[in-house]
mmCIF file of C-alpha atoms in Angstrom:
data_model
loop_
_atom_site.group_PDB
_atom_site.id
_atom_site.type_symbol
_atom_site.label_atom_id
_atom_site.label_comp_id
_atom_site.label_asym_id
_atom_site.label_seq_id
_atom_site.Cartn_x
_atom_site.Cartn_y
_atom_site.Cartn_z
ATOM 1 C CA MET A 1 -19.917 12.148 36.992
ATOM 2 C CA LYS A 2 -19.463 15.878 36.559
ATOM 3 C CA ILE A 3 -16.143 15.722 38.431
ATOM 4 C CA LYS A 4 -14.892 12.940 36.131
ATOM 5 C CA THR A 5 -15.992 14.856 33.044
ATOM 6 C CA LEU A 6 -14.278 18.013 34.280
ATOM 7 C CA SER A 7 -11.106 16.067 35.098
ATOM 8 C CA PHE A 8 -11.141 14.543 31.613
ATOM 9 C CA ILE A 9 -11.553 17.967 29.992
ATOM 10 C CA LEU A 10 -8.766 19.446 32.116
ATOM 11 C CA PHE A 11 -6.507 16.514 31.180
ATOM 12 C CA TRP A 12 -6.975 17.121 27.443
ATOM 13 C CA VAL A 13 -6.577 20.870 27.798
ATOM 14 C CA THR A 14 -3.332 20.334 29.701
ATOM 15 C CA LEU A 15 -2.123 17.778 27.139
ATOM 16 C CA THR A 16 -2.972 20.081 24.218
ATOM 17 C CA LEU A 17 -1.153 23.014 25.804
ATOM 18 C CA SER A 18 1.827 20.773 26.576
ATOM 19 C CA LEU A 19 2.047 19.547 22.971
ATOM 20 C CA SER A 20 1.692 23.061 21.557
ATOM 21 C CA ALA A 21 4.495 24.303 23.826
ATOM 22 C CA GLN A 22 6.933 21.603 22.662
ATOM 23 C CA LYS A 23 9.656 22.703 20.334
ATOM 24 C CA ARG A 24 9.409 21.272 16.877
ATOM 25 C CA THR A 25 12.394 19.463 15.389
ATOM 26 C CA ILE A 26 13.957 20.128 12.007
ATOM 27 C CA HIS A 27 15.012 16.777 10.518
ATOM 28 C CA LEU A 28 17.658 17.186 7.811
ATOM 29 C CA ILE A 29 18.459 14.025 5.819
ATOM 30 C CA ILE A 30 21.250 14.411 3.285
ATOM 31 C CA LEU A 31 21.967 11.768 0.641
ATOM 32 C CA SER A 32 25.362 12.663 -0.791
ATOM 33 C CA ASP A 33 27.587 11.032 -3.411
ATOM 34 C CA ILE A 34 30.949 12.186 -2.048
ATOM 35 C CA GLU A 35 32.791 9.217 -3.607
ATOM 36 C CA ASP A 36 32.163 10.336 -7.185
ATOM 37 C CA PRO A 37 35.675 10.896 -8.607
ATOM 38 C CA GLU A 38 34.612 13.923 -10.655
ATOM 39 C CA LEU A 39 31.769 15.482 -8.657
ATOM 40 C CA GLY A 40 32.398 14.256 -5.111
ATOM 41 C CA MET A 41 33.925 17.531 -3.936
ATOM 42 C CA ALA A 42 30.823 19.399 -5.079
ATOM 43 C CA SER A 43 28.689 17.018 -2.999
ATOM 44 C CA ARG A 44 30.790 17.780 0.080
ATOM 45 C CA ALA A 45 30.325 21.497 -0.515
ATOM 46 C CA ASP A 46 26.581 20.955 -1.022
ATOM 47 C CA GLU A 47 26.391 19.123 2.319
ATOM 48 C CA GLU A 48 27.989 22.067 4.095
ATOM 49 C CA LEU A 49 25.655 24.582 2.452
ATOM 50 C CA MET A 50 22.517 22.642 3.435
ATOM 51 C CA ILE A 51 23.709 22.011 6.991
ATOM 52 C CA ASN A 52 24.538 25.701 7.378
ATOM 53 C CA MET A 53 21.073 26.681 6.110
ATOM 54 C CA ALA A 54 19.301 24.221 8.420
ATOM 55 C CA SER A 55 21.491 25.342 11.338
ATOM 56 C CA GLU A 56 20.540 28.953 10.673
ATOM 57 C CA ALA A 57 16.850 28.021 10.684
ATOM 58 C CA SER A 58 17.329 25.968 13.864
ATOM 59 C CA SER A 59 19.172 28.694 15.787
ATOM 60 C CA THR A 60 16.788 31.427 14.586
ATOM 61 C CA LEU A 61 13.748 29.500 15.839
ATOM 62 C CA ASP A 62 15.534 27.859 18.787
ATOM 63 C CA TYR A 63 14.275 24.507 17.494
ATOM 64 C CA PRO A 64 16.478 21.377 17.689
ATOM 65 C CA LEU A 65 18.166 20.175 14.497
ATOM 66 C CA HIS A 66 18.441 16.433 13.783
ATOM 67 C CA THR A 67 20.898 15.783 10.953
ATOM 68 C CA ILE A 68 21.515 12.480 9.157
ATOM 69 C CA VAL A 69 24.081 12.254 6.343
ATOM 70 C CA LEU A 70 23.952 9.163 4.110
ATOM 71 C CA SER A 71 27.105 8.735 2.054
ATOM 72 C CA ASN A 72 29.882 6.204 1.339
ATOM 73 C CA SER A 73 28.521 2.742 2.321
ATOM 74 C CA ASN A 74 25.143 4.281 3.215
ATOM 75 C CA PHE A 75 24.675 5.761 -0.255
ATOM 76 C CA ASN A 76 22.103 3.160 -1.277
ATOM 77 C CA THR A 77 18.364 2.713 -1.600
ATOM 78 C CA ARG A 78 17.999 0.255 1.278
ATOM 79 C CA LYS A 79 19.537 2.730 3.761
ATOM 80 C CA VAL A 80 17.453 5.644 2.479
ATOM 81 C CA ILE A 81 14.178 3.755 2.836
ATOM 82 C CA SER A 82 15.030 2.385 6.306
ATOM 83 C CA THR A 83 16.158 5.837 7.483
ATOM 84 C CA LEU A 84 12.946 7.495 6.353
ATOM 85 C CA THR A 85 10.736 4.676 7.615
ATOM 86 C CA ASN A 86 12.366 4.631 11.057
ATOM 87 C CA LEU A 87 12.600 8.407 11.447
ATOM 88 C CA ARG A 88 11.138 9.413 14.815
ATOM 89 C CA GLU A 89 9.353 12.592 13.922
ATOM 90 C CA LYS A 90 6.710 14.312 16.047
ATOM 91 C CA PRO A 91 3.514 15.802 14.650
ATOM 92 C CA GLY A 92 4.385 19.260 13.397
ATOM 93 C CA ASP A 93 8.090 18.595 12.769
ATOM 94 C CA LEU A 94 9.806 19.555 9.514
ATOM 95 C CA ILE A 95 11.433 16.876 7.337
ATOM 96 C CA LEU A 96 13.947 18.169 4.791
ATOM 97 C CA PHE A 97 15.417 15.522 2.476
ATOM 98 C CA TYR A 98 18.256 16.664 0.218
ATOM 99 C CA TYR A 99 20.047 14.730 -2.538
ATOM 100 C CA THR A 100 23.310 15.716 -4.182
ATOM 101 C CA GLY A 101 24.746 13.433 -6.856
ATOM 102 C CA ARG A 102 24.142 12.039 -10.327
ATOM 103 C CA SER A 103 20.717 11.265 -11.734
ATOM 104 C CA GLU A 104 18.842 10.266 -14.842
ATOM 105 C CA PHE A 105 15.396 10.536 -16.432
ATOM 106 C CA PRO A 106 14.503 6.990 -17.556
ATOM 107 C CA SER A 107 12.769 6.886 -20.930
ATOM 108 C CA ARG A 108 9.996 4.696 -19.498
ATOM 109 C CA SER A 109 9.215 7.320 -16.851
ATOM 110 C CA SER A 110 6.978 10.311 -17.490
ATOM 111 C CA SER A 111 7.896 11.986 -14.202
ATOM 112 C CA ARG A 112 9.161 15.565 -14.240
ATOM 113 C CA PHE A 113 11.547 14.634 -11.417
ATOM 114 C CA PRO A 114 14.823 12.693 -11.633
ATOM 115 C CA THR A 115 15.797 9.208 -10.540
ATOM 116 C CA PHE A 116 18.845 9.076 -8.244
ATOM 117 C CA LYS A 117 21.809 6.914 -9.199
ATOM 118 C CA LEU A 118 22.824 5.107 -5.993
ATOM 119 C CA ASN A 119 24.870 2.082 -4.977
ATOM 120 C CA GLY A 120 23.816 -1.540 -4.783
ATOM 121 C CA PHE A 121 20.023 -2.159 -4.398
ATOM 122 C CA PHE A 122 16.921 -1.973 -6.566
ATOM 123 C CA ASN A 123 19.187 -1.760 -9.619
ATOM 124 C CA ASN A 124 21.029 1.214 -8.061
ATOM 125 C CA LYS A 125 18.060 3.537 -8.659
ATOM 126 C CA LEU A 126 15.693 5.519 -6.433
ATOM 127 C CA GLU A 127 12.979 7.771 -7.804
ATOM 128 C CA MET A 128 12.585 11.208 -6.246
ATOM 129 C CA ASP A 129 8.814 10.672 -6.435
ATOM 130 C CA GLU A 130 9.183 7.582 -4.231
ATOM 131 C CA VAL A 131 11.045 9.566 -1.553
ATOM 132 C CA ALA A 132 8.259 12.150 -1.589
ATOM 133 C CA ARG A 133 5.637 9.390 -1.312
ATOM 134 C CA ILE A 134 7.321 7.925 1.799
ATOM 135 C CA ILE A 135 7.690 11.332 3.444
ATOM 136 C CA ASP A 136 4.077 12.163 2.639
ATOM 137 C CA GLN A 137 3.034 9.293 4.944
ATOM 138 C CA LYS A 138 5.018 10.665 7.900
ATOM 139 C CA GLU A 139 3.678 12.708 10.836
ATOM 140 C CA HIS A 140 5.060 16.084 9.899
ATOM 141 C CA ALA A 141 3.632 19.481 9.098
ATOM 142 C CA LEU A 142 5.802 20.128 6.040
ATOM 143 C CA GLY A 143 8.037 17.785 4.092
ATOM 144 C CA ILE A 144 10.603 18.981 1.555
ATOM 145 C CA VAL A 145 12.331 16.744 -0.981
ATOM 146 C CA MET A 146 15.071 18.672 -2.737
ATOM 147 C CA ALA A 147 17.539 17.362 -5.306
ATOM 148 C CA ASP A 148 20.532 18.966 -6.990
ATOM 149 C CA CYS A 149 21.579 16.527 -9.681
ATOM 150 C CA ARG A 150 24.300 17.082 -12.257
ATOM 151 C CA ASN A 151 26.347 15.122 -14.739
ATOM 152 C CA SER A 152 29.207 17.515 -15.454
ATOM 153 C CA ILE A 153 30.948 20.690 -14.307
ATOM 154 C CA PHE A 154 30.441 24.087 -15.904
ATOM 155 C CA ASP A 155 32.510 27.198 -15.332
ATOM 156 C CA LEU A 156 29.799 29.232 -13.594
ATOM 157 C CA PRO A 157 30.906 32.157 -11.408
ATOM 158 C CA ILE A 158 28.337 33.370 -8.868
ATOM 159 C CA ALA A 159 27.994 36.808 -7.282
ATOM 160 C CA VAL A 160 27.318 36.948 -3.542
ATOM 161 C CA GLY A 161 25.162 39.770 -2.163
ATOM 162 C CA ASP A 162 25.449 41.637 1.138
ATOM 163 C CA MET A 163 23.422 40.643 4.177
ATOM 164 C CA GLY A 164 20.768 42.916 5.615
ATOM 165 C CA ILE A 165 20.423 44.078 9.222
ATOM 166 C CA LEU A 166 18.650 41.901 11.790
ATOM 167 C CA GLU A 167 15.508 43.589 13.156
ATOM 168 C CA ASP A 168 14.114 42.262 16.421
ATOM 169 C CA MET A 169 12.122 39.030 15.933
ATOM 170 C CA VAL A 170 11.531 39.473 12.184
ATOM 171 C CA PRO A 171 14.050 36.754 11.127
ATOM 172 C CA LYS A 172 12.262 34.270 13.390
ATOM 173 C CA MET A 173 8.888 35.219 11.926
ATOM 174 C CA ALA A 174 10.312 34.862 8.416
ATOM 175 C CA VAL A 175 11.600 31.320 9.040
ATOM 176 C CA LEU A 176 8.373 30.296 10.801
ATOM 177 C CA ASN A 177 6.393 31.635 7.862
ATOM 178 C CA LEU A 178 8.545 29.690 5.399
ATOM 179 C CA LEU A 179 8.860 26.345 7.180
ATOM 180 C CA PHE A 180 5.895 25.992 9.518
ATOM 181 C CA SER A 181 2.963 28.012 8.120
ATOM 182 C CA SER A 182 1.969 25.391 5.550
ATOM 183 C CA CYS A 183 1.848 21.626 5.241
ATOM 184 C CA GLY A 184 2.142 18.995 2.539
ATOM 185 C CA VAL A 185 5.245 17.870 0.657
ATOM 186 C CA ILE A 186 7.331 20.095 -1.616
ATOM 187 C CA LYS A 187 9.341 18.424 -4.385
ATOM 188 C CA LEU A 188 12.105 20.584 -5.811
ATOM 189 C CA ALA A 189 14.698 19.541 -8.385
ATOM 190 C CA ASN A 190 17.347 21.828 -9.789
ATOM 191 C CA ALA A 191 16.487 20.919 -13.404
ATOM 192 C CA GLY A 192 14.119 18.924 -15.573
ATOM 193 C CA ARG A 193 14.793 16.488 -18.353
ATOM 194 C CA ASN A 194 17.639 17.461 -20.758
ATOM 195 C CA LYS A 195 18.418 20.671 -18.880
ATOM 196 C CA VAL A 196 21.742 22.180 -17.825
ATOM 197 C CA VAL A 197 22.812 21.260 -14.271
ATOM 198 C CA PRO A 198 26.000 23.218 -13.495
ATOM 199 C CA VAL A 199 28.447 23.256 -10.623
ATOM 200 C CA SER A 200 29.886 26.642 -9.679
ATOM 201 C CA SER A 201 33.622 26.819 -10.247
ATOM 202 C CA ARG A 202 33.831 29.716 -7.806
ATOM 203 C CA VAL A 203 32.274 28.122 -4.726
ATOM 204 C CA GLY A 204 32.891 24.501 -5.693
ATOM 205 C CA ALA A 205 29.278 23.538 -4.998
ATOM 206 C CA SER A 206 26.234 22.868 -7.135
ATOM 207 C CA ALA A 207 25.042 26.154 -8.559
ATOM 208 C CA PHE A 208 21.402 25.817 -7.599
ATOM 209 C CA THR A 209 22.082 24.625 -4.046
ATOM 210 C CA PHE A 210 24.401 27.555 -3.524
ATOM 211 C CA GLY A 211 21.868 29.986 -4.975
ATOM 212 C CA PHE A 212 19.010 28.526 -2.901
ATOM 213 C CA THR A 213 20.883 28.571 0.433
ATOM 214 C CA GLU A 214 22.280 32.022 -0.317
ATOM 215 C CA ALA A 215 18.761 33.288 -1.063
ATOM 216 C CA PHE A 216 17.562 31.794 2.237
ATOM 217 C CA SER A 217 20.203 33.592 4.317
ATOM 218 C CA ARG A 218 19.846 36.878 2.488
ATOM 219 C CA SER A 219 16.050 36.803 2.741
ATOM 220 C CA VAL A 220 16.038 35.933 6.453
ATOM 221 C CA ASN A 221 18.602 38.552 7.362
ATOM 222 C CA SER A 222 17.005 41.336 5.343
ATOM 223 C CA ALA A 223 13.366 40.512 6.139
ATOM 224 C CA THR A 224 10.916 43.201 7.190
ATOM 225 C CA LEU A 225 7.299 42.884 8.284
ATOM 226 C CA SER A 226 6.226 43.982 4.816
ATOM 227 C CA THR A 227 8.276 41.243 3.083
ATOM 228 C CA ILE A 228 7.572 38.283 5.395
ATOM 229 C CA GLU A 229 4.367 37.354 3.568
ATOM 230 C CA ASN A 230 6.342 36.922 0.329
ATOM 231 C CA PHE A 231 9.024 34.791 1.968
ATOM 232 C CA ASN A 232 7.980 31.375 0.641
ATOM 233 C CA PHE A 233 9.414 28.603 -1.497
ATOM 234 C CA ASN A 234 8.393 30.220 -4.753
ATOM 235 C CA HIS A 235 10.344 33.281 -3.629
ATOM 236 C CA LEU A 236 13.397 31.225 -2.614
ATOM 237 C CA VAL A 237 13.416 29.261 -5.849
ATOM 238 C CA ALA A 238 13.152 32.448 -7.901
ATOM 239 C CA MET A 239 15.880 34.213 -5.900
ATOM 240 C CA GLY A 240 18.111 31.135 -5.886
ATOM 241 C CA THR A 241 17.722 30.775 -9.651
ATOM 242 C CA LEU A 242 18.696 34.392 -10.246
ATOM 243 C CA THR A 243 21.722 34.006 -7.991
ATOM 244 C CA ALA A 244 22.905 30.811 -9.682
ATOM 245 C CA GLN A 245 22.488 31.570 -13.371
ATOM 246 C CA THR A 246 24.515 33.708 -15.741
ATOM 247 C CA ARG A 247 23.800 35.106 -19.177
ATOM 248 C CA ASP A 248 25.162 31.950 -20.797
ATOM 249 C CA GLU A 249 23.738 29.249 -18.496
ATOM 250 C CA GLU A 250 20.110 29.390 -17.349
ATOM 251 C CA ILE A 251 18.849 27.341 -14.421
ATOM 252 C CA GLU A 252 15.333 25.932 -14.827
ATOM 253 C CA PRO A 253 14.261 24.211 -11.585
ATOM 254 C CA VAL A 254 11.163 22.021 -11.313
ATOM 255 C CA MET A 255 8.798 22.240 -8.315
ATOM 256 C CA GLU A 256 5.588 20.503 -7.328
ATOM 257 C CA ILE A 257 3.621 20.669 -4.074
ATOM 258 C CA LEU A 258 1.679 17.633 -2.865
ATOM 259 C CA PRO A 259 -1.502 18.774 -1.080
ATOM 260 C CA CYS A 260 -1.728 18.914 2.683
ATOM 261 C CA ARG A 261 -3.630 16.060 4.297
ATOM 262 C CA SER A 262 -6.517 17.400 6.384
ATOM 263 C CA ILE A 263 -5.234 15.625 9.496
ATOM 264 C CA ARG A 264 -2.084 17.786 9.377
ATOM 265 C CA LYS A 265 -3.703 21.183 8.837
ATOM 266 C CA SER A 266 -3.960 21.763 12.592
ATOM 267 C CA LEU A 267 -0.173 21.425 12.880
ATOM 268 C CA VAL A 268 0.723 24.525 10.909
ATOM 269 C CA PHE A 269 1.959 27.710 12.522
ATOM 270 C CA GLN A 270 -0.890 30.186 12.723
ATOM 271 C CA LYS A 271 0.296 33.435 11.183
ATOM 272 C CA PRO A 272 -0.166 36.476 13.397
ATOM 273 C CA ASP A 273 -1.539 39.730 12.066
ATOM 274 C CA PHE A 274 1.721 41.376 11.016
ATOM 275 C CA ASN A 275 -0.002 44.765 11.072
ATOM 276 C CA LYS A 276 -0.343 44.522 14.847
ATOM 277 C CA ILE A 277 3.272 43.740 15.584
ATOM 278 C CA VAL A 278 5.385 46.491 17.136
ATOM 279 C CA LEU A 279 9.098 46.204 16.394
ATOM 280 C CA PHE A 280 11.845 46.995 18.852
ATOM 281 C CA SER A 281 13.003 49.898 16.700
ATOM 282 C CA THR A 282 9.467 51.334 16.519
ATOM 283 C CA LEU A 283 9.041 51.102 20.294
ATOM 284 C CA GLN A 284 12.442 52.654 20.963
ATOM 285 C CA ASP A 285 11.817 55.489 18.513
ATOM 286 C CA ALA A 286 8.406 56.299 20.041
ATOM 287 C CA ILE A 287 9.786 56.314 23.598
ATOM 288 C CA ILE A 288 12.536 58.757 22.592
ATOM 289 C CA LYS A 289 10.012 61.020 20.824
ATOM 290 C CA VAL A 290 7.738 61.041 23.883
ATOM 291 C CA GLY A 291 10.656 62.214 25.978
ATOM 292 C CA LYS A 292 11.121 65.194 23.664
ATOM 293 C CA ALA A 293 7.416 66.055 23.227
ATOM 294 C CA ARG A 294 6.027 68.999 25.192
ATOM 295 C CA SER A 295 2.239 68.517 25.206
ATOM 296 C CA SER A 296 0.251 65.570 26.539
ATOM 297 C CA SER A 297 -1.801 65.415 23.332
ATOM 298 C CA GLU A 298 1.370 65.084 21.264
ATOM 299 C CA LYS A 299 2.669 62.369 23.605
ATOM 300 C CA LYS A 300 -0.581 60.380 23.401
ATOM 301 C CA GLU A 301 -0.531 60.641 19.618
ATOM 302 C CA ILE A 302 2.984 59.179 19.543
ATOM 303 C CA LEU A 303 2.100 56.301 21.918
ATOM 304 C CA SER A 304 -1.312 55.459 20.428
ATOM 305 C CA PRO A 305 -0.038 53.223 17.555
ATOM 306 C CA LEU A 306 1.952 51.150 20.078
ATOM 307 C CA GLU A 307 -0.991 50.036 22.193
ATOM 308 C CA LYS A 308 -2.024 47.368 19.679
ATOM 309 C CA GLY A 309 1.259 45.524 20.145
ATOM 310 C CA PHE A 310 1.034 44.565 23.835
ATOM 311 C CA SER A 311 -0.693 41.765 25.701
ATOM 312 C CA SER A 312 -3.396 42.892 28.129
ATOM 313 C CA ASP A 313 -1.201 42.148 31.152
ATOM 314 C CA ALA A 314 2.088 43.445 29.707
ATOM 315 C CA LYS A 315 4.588 44.821 32.211
ATOM 316 C CA VAL A 316 7.455 47.285 31.982
ATOM 317 C CA THR A 317 10.434 47.415 34.336
ATOM 318 C CA VAL A 318 11.570 51.004 34.768
ATOM 319 C CA LYS A 319 15.156 51.565 35.897
ATOM 320 C CA THR A 320 16.387 55.010 36.895
ATOM 321 C CA ILE A 321 20.049 55.366 35.996
ATOM 322 C CA ASP A 322 22.616 57.775 37.447
ATOM 323 C CA PRO A 323 24.035 59.524 34.325
ATOM 324 C CA ASN A 324 27.443 59.944 35.962
ATOM 325 C CA SER A 325 28.079 56.466 37.324
ATOM 326 C CA SER A 326 25.613 54.473 35.162
ATOM 327 C CA THR A 327 24.409 52.701 38.306
ATOM 328 C CA VAL A 328 20.751 51.884 38.954
ATOM 329 C CA ILE A 329 19.249 54.307 41.495
ATOM 330 C CA SER A 330 15.790 52.765 41.598
ATOM 331 C CA GLU A 331 13.752 50.090 39.884
ATOM 332 C CA LYS A 332 10.014 49.390 39.719
ATOM 333 C CA THR A 333 7.552 47.432 37.615
ATOM 334 C CA LEU A 334 4.351 48.906 36.155
ATOM 335 C CA THR A 335 1.722 47.772 33.712
ATOM 336 C CA VAL A 336 2.423 49.119 30.246
ATOM 337 C CA GLU A 337 -0.924 50.918 30.331
ATOM 338 C CA ASN A 338 -0.011 52.780 33.535
ATOM 339 C CA TYR A 339 3.475 53.537 32.254
ATOM 340 C CA PHE A 340 2.121 55.077 29.059
ATOM 341 C CA LYS A 341 -0.299 57.153 31.142
ATOM 342 C CA ARG A 342 2.569 58.335 33.306
ATOM 343 C CA ILE A 343 4.892 59.439 30.511
ATOM 344 C CA SER A 344 2.071 61.067 28.518
ATOM 345 C CA SER A 345 0.783 63.145 31.445
ATOM 346 C CA PRO A 346 1.336 66.948 31.481
ATOM 347 C CA ASP A 347 3.542 66.607 34.582
ATOM 348 C CA SER A 348 5.897 64.098 32.971
ATOM 349 C CA VAL A 349 9.474 65.368 33.059
ATOM 350 C CA PRO A 350 11.442 64.752 29.840
ATOM 351 C CA VAL A 351 14.269 62.263 30.438
ATOM 352 C CA LEU A 352 16.507 60.256 28.170
ATOM 353 C CA ARG A 353 14.859 56.840 27.784
ATOM 354 C CA ARG A 354 16.534 53.746 26.341
ATOM 355 C CA ILE A 355 15.397 50.153 25.859
ATOM 356 C CA PRO A 356 18.417 47.819 26.224
ATOM 357 C CA VAL A 357 19.034 45.353 23.396
ATOM 358 C CA GLY A 358 17.268 42.134 24.334
ATOM 359 C CA GLY A 359 15.022 44.039 26.729
ATOM 360 C CA VAL A 360 11.787 43.052 24.958
ATOM 361 C CA GLU A 361 9.970 39.761 25.603
ATOM 362 C CA ARG A 362 7.151 38.457 23.410
ATOM 363 C CA SER A 363 4.290 35.986 23.515
ATOM 364 C CA ALA A 364 4.757 32.465 22.174
ATOM 365 C CA ASP A 365 3.437 33.475 18.744
ATOM 366 C CA ASN A 366 5.749 36.525 18.686
ATOM 367 C CA MET A 367 2.811 38.820 17.965
ATOM 368 C CA GLU A 368 2.495 40.683 21.284
ATOM 369 C CA ILE A 369 5.056 42.222 23.607
ATOM 370 C CA THR A 370 4.537 40.787 27.090
ATOM 371 C CA GLN A 371 7.295 42.666 28.915
ATOM 372 C CA PHE A 372 10.055 45.164 28.303
ATOM 373 C CA SER A 373 12.615 47.011 30.376
ATOM 374 C CA ILE A 374 13.534 50.652 30.013
ATOM 375 C CA GLU A 375 16.269 52.859 31.380
ATOM 376 C CA GLU A 376 15.495 56.465 32.303
ATOM 377 C CA MET A 377 18.306 58.859 33.098
ATOM 378 C CA ALA A 378 17.932 60.755 36.360
ATOM 379 C CA ASP A 379 18.084 64.585 36.310
#
């Protein structure tokens, strides 16, 4: 009996670890009115912006991206409902539904969110609230229902900012924090009832979609450990609004978050303690300083803040490089603890130390460094 019980426990532990190790999928469903004679080109541009944003999130996290575009003959309520109902999502996946096209706010409706004008079924209408309701029943961690609806074109130039510099795994942590550290369903429309809904004449896309996707890229690529916590949808909406509006035309988006069902709370990404993370640049800087330090006490003081950032069994591969030929003279692997002891000892000879780009490996949650390689120049 004990053997059976142990086998059962081991089975569930193995299954749990297997599920947690699986990559989550980002499902992007775009409903786009590209056939509109006046606004169809803006819908095409909106499609490209959203696909680019989802692709950036997918490549940053190394998660697969599943994209479905509903347009032309598929721009109807029946297809939307069947697509959402038959979507094969896994627990913990992200579902991002995006609408670009015309809309209305029916007088009989008290909803703050628009009704989409589609082709051929249910009187050509589909409420944004209904899409959110369907997605709320799915097995996902976070669902997003976003709509950029407009009825005319405004001359609205938009300024594009410069990108920041990528820093180690910070972009990945930023995207994880945004898309997988919470659950529920987010409803986001570019404007409420009787509000301006412009298209940018400069980029040819809907102003808010451009601002939102631009804010996403800029925030990811300029993220630091101190700003990751503030990288959320409220931040993106605020930044996207500032990017899209001018002095003459103000954008007033509407957002609502449906609460997370308790059954899905276990699916969210558990945030690491950002204060314990050691960045590549911090590690590289400390290693260089240790090489220049003269006393063991000074060396230990430099290395002390780094110790929090490694797993207990972390390893370092030390390569000794010939400075003339750049060839590897010797190579050995040590525990990080023993390596730090070695380079902080009084007998340690100062050498030029360099960590190659990509030479740092991290744990699955990105919090701890599990291994890194270092090059030391021979005398």
